[in-house]
Amino acid sequence: MVQTGRELWAPSPMLRFVFVLLSVSLAPMLAAGPAALAAPADWSAAVGQRIADFEYHVNWQETSLPDLESSWQAPNRAHGFRTHFTADGIRVNPRSAATGEAAPWEWTLRLARWGRVGSTEEDLAPARVRVEGNRVLYDRGTLVERYINDRLGLDQAFIIAGPPAAEGRIVATGGFVHLDFALGGTLSPVIAADGQAIDFATPHGERVVRYAELRAEDARGRVLRSWIEV
């Protein structure tokens, strides 16, 4: 299941692995005996945790989707899905989808527009995609869309650095700010009565994606009123 509502940020378009070969003398350690060579008690657990964390990292690679040759993507073992981070938004499928075959279901989300309610909507600037570890940023200047992929799910956040503006001018001085998304895929939305979550179900009624934990804060950390509409 995909969960949202915590926070996100992202990385650079290139992952660099630097291997440094150190020349050290083992003589003093050998002289001290086998005890000096013993690893810390928690060493194995720490290494295992790092390996487990690495499973959630985002990498550029070929996809199993018939219409997408390659993309930034990340598996989520805890929840059984894989996210493809494309220039047009995210595509989520089950991790079990076989290569070259249609996935049992797909859920897509794309930011279409944003701005103040009742005013001219903000044109979306092309996003600069940055990737680092398990984080992805779609950087559009004033608006940054951020994702974190981890054991809790896929965390999405939007960081708005200033009022919606067009051609350098503020579009409106008041009113709610809205973020409009284009949904796609094979799932149907089921919105919660309080407007705080949406479940997405297969044609058979199985709910496989949950978009929830909505929260909005201003620059001072004050919680703002927020809700979801379909």
XYZ file of C-alpha atoms in Angstrom:
230
model
C 0.000 0.000 0.000
C 1.175 3.498 -0.731
C 0.967 5.891 2.165
C 1.529 9.614 2.068
C 1.635 12.479 4.455
C 5.068 12.488 6.052
C 7.810 14.383 4.271
C 10.015 13.945 1.253
C 13.081 15.203 -0.508
C 15.346 13.988 -3.327
C 18.749 13.364 -4.976
C 21.131 14.034 -7.873
C 20.694 12.442 -11.311
C 23.860 10.434 -10.926
C 24.852 7.936 -8.273
C 28.578 7.733 -7.683
C 30.242 4.871 -5.890
C 33.764 5.682 -4.761
C 36.023 2.864 -3.671
C 39.132 3.872 -1.733
C 41.948 1.391 -1.234
C 43.782 2.047 2.002
C 47.237 0.673 2.680
C 47.539 -0.187 6.360
C 49.887 -2.229 8.483
C 48.407 -5.323 10.076
C 51.491 -6.075 12.182
C 50.379 -4.275 15.364
C 46.939 -5.916 15.213
C 48.361 -9.385 14.650
C 50.776 -8.928 17.486
C 47.882 -8.098 19.800
C 46.256 -11.450 19.114
C 42.899 -12.588 17.660
C 40.891 -10.524 20.158
C 42.094 -7.319 18.494
C 40.594 -8.489 15.192
C 37.144 -9.250 16.595
C 34.350 -7.170 15.120
C 32.052 -5.143 17.422
C 29.101 -7.141 18.701
C 26.611 -5.041 16.741
C 28.653 -4.966 13.522
C 26.677 -7.730 11.827
C 23.352 -6.120 12.725
C 24.524 -2.723 11.447
C 25.671 -4.198 8.125
C 22.427 -6.115 7.768
C 20.441 -2.939 8.402
C 22.402 -1.055 5.754
C 21.787 -3.789 3.220
C 18.073 -3.801 4.068
C 17.909 -0.013 3.732
C 19.649 -0.156 0.356
C 16.768 -2.241 -0.989
C 14.619 0.897 -0.873
C 17.052 3.048 -2.855
C 16.120 4.536 -6.220
C 18.131 3.416 -9.256
C 18.048 3.945 -12.994
C 17.367 0.626 -14.698
C 15.271 -1.248 -17.224
C 11.639 -1.759 -16.279
C 9.241 -4.700 -16.473
C 6.608 -2.488 -18.122
C 5.997 -3.093 -21.839
C 5.632 0.640 -22.614
C 8.524 1.977 -20.508
C 12.012 0.817 -21.406
C 13.872 2.305 -18.424
C 13.369 4.827 -15.635
C 14.273 5.795 -12.099
C 12.595 3.164 -9.952
C 12.542 1.712 -6.459
C 11.032 -1.452 -4.965
C 9.193 -1.464 -1.655
C 9.503 -4.924 -0.146
C 7.480 -4.091 2.985
C 4.359 -3.236 0.984
C 4.945 -5.261 -2.177
C 4.999 -2.484 -4.777
C 7.466 -0.808 -7.119
C 7.452 2.890 -8.050
C 8.703 4.232 -11.380
C 9.636 7.912 -11.203
C 9.134 9.312 -14.701
C 9.257 12.861 -16.036
C 5.429 12.846 -16.072
C 4.966 11.595 -12.504
C 4.962 8.282 -10.679
C 3.728 4.844 -11.762
C 3.130 2.207 -9.077
C 2.784 -1.518 -9.775
C 3.052 -4.738 -7.768
C 6.626 -5.983 -7.322
C 5.431 -9.387 -8.490
C 4.695 -8.169 -12.032
C 6.543 -10.354 -14.557
C 8.860 -8.788 -17.119
C 7.086 -7.928 -20.361
C 3.647 -8.814 -19.033
C 0.829 -6.483 -18.054
C 0.845 -5.817 -14.300
C -2.204 -6.988 -12.289
C -2.862 -3.335 -11.491
C -1.302 0.070 -11.978
C -1.732 3.397 -10.177
C -0.348 6.607 -11.622
C -0.191 10.112 -10.197
C 0.873 13.292 -11.955
C 0.825 16.866 -10.683
C -1.252 18.705 -13.304
C -1.464 22.266 -11.930
C -1.453 24.305 -8.788
C -2.442 27.771 -7.603
C -4.987 29.652 -5.512
C -8.651 28.766 -5.684
C -10.576 31.257 -7.812
C -7.516 32.680 -9.532
C -5.433 32.003 -12.605
C -3.766 28.656 -12.158
C -0.030 28.327 -12.056
C 1.586 26.878 -15.171
C 3.826 23.985 -14.229
C 7.474 24.589 -14.931
C 9.448 21.576 -16.202
C 10.712 19.604 -13.222
C 14.386 18.965 -12.549
C 14.498 15.411 -11.191
C 17.117 14.656 -8.559
C 17.751 11.289 -6.932
C 19.732 10.415 -3.816
C 19.441 7.143 -1.972
C 15.745 6.476 -1.339
C 14.671 10.067 -2.109
C 13.433 11.719 -5.295
C 12.862 15.428 -5.890
C 10.849 17.013 -8.684
C 12.206 20.544 -8.399
C 10.144 23.279 -10.093
C 11.649 26.226 -8.267
C 8.903 27.658 -6.079
C 7.287 24.217 -5.828
C 9.237 21.080 -4.951
C 7.584 17.645 -5.018
C 9.467 15.198 -2.802
C 9.264 11.424 -2.331
C 10.806 9.059 0.217
C 10.571 5.301 -0.294
C 10.931 3.271 2.908
C 9.323 0.581 5.080
C 6.416 2.875 5.950
C 5.428 3.214 2.296
C 5.962 5.976 -0.245
C 6.018 9.385 1.396
C 5.040 12.387 -0.728
C 5.466 16.028 0.244
C 5.196 19.410 -1.446
C 7.396 22.303 -0.341
C 6.057 25.669 -1.511
C 8.680 28.394 -1.174
C 6.374 31.321 -1.978
C 2.912 32.388 -3.192
C 1.716 31.116 -6.569
C 2.891 33.572 -9.203
C 2.798 34.021 -12.962
C 5.421 35.915 -14.927
C 6.899 37.186 -11.692
C 3.593 38.538 -10.344
C 1.526 37.089 -7.531
C -1.664 35.667 -9.014
C -3.839 36.221 -5.962
C -3.396 37.564 -2.445
C -5.754 35.219 -0.600
C -7.725 32.018 -0.746
C -6.828 28.372 -0.502
C -3.881 26.953 -2.408
C -4.792 23.831 -4.386
C -2.686 21.066 -5.924
C -4.458 19.270 -8.785
C -3.426 15.764 -9.807
C -4.168 13.615 -12.819
C -4.863 10.020 -11.786
C -4.451 7.045 -14.069
C -4.154 3.301 -14.080
C -6.614 0.510 -13.412
C -7.781 1.363 -9.875
C -10.936 3.157 -8.726
C -10.855 5.784 -5.933
C -12.890 5.439 -2.724
C -12.644 8.686 -0.763
C -13.024 8.796 3.025
C -15.975 10.722 4.443
C -13.668 13.186 6.240
C -11.674 13.968 3.086
C -8.412 12.861 4.678
C -7.713 9.678 2.707
C -8.467 7.818 -0.514
C -8.336 4.071 -1.051
C -7.827 2.726 -4.563
C -9.437 -0.603 -5.409
C -9.141 -3.156 -8.199
C -12.209 -4.055 -10.304
C -12.713 -6.949 -7.865
C -12.952 -4.554 -4.914
C -9.541 -5.274 -3.405
C -8.045 -2.102 -1.944
C -4.364 -2.111 -2.851
C -3.310 1.552 -2.543
C -4.070 4.004 0.256
C -3.364 7.733 -0.128
C -3.538 9.077 3.406
C -1.972 10.873 6.397
C -2.601 14.303 4.897
C -0.972 17.178 6.790
C -0.170 20.794 5.904
C 1.997 23.253 7.829
C 3.160 26.796 7.245
C 6.734 28.054 7.584
C 6.219 28.525 11.344
C 5.065 24.952 11.828
C 1.405 25.837 12.334
C -0.985 23.147 11.119
C -3.218 24.359 8.280
C -6.630 23.109 7.237
C -6.303 20.606 4.390
C -8.454 18.014 2.641
C -8.719 15.811 -0.464
C -11.384 16.037 -3.156
C -12.025 13.741 -6.111
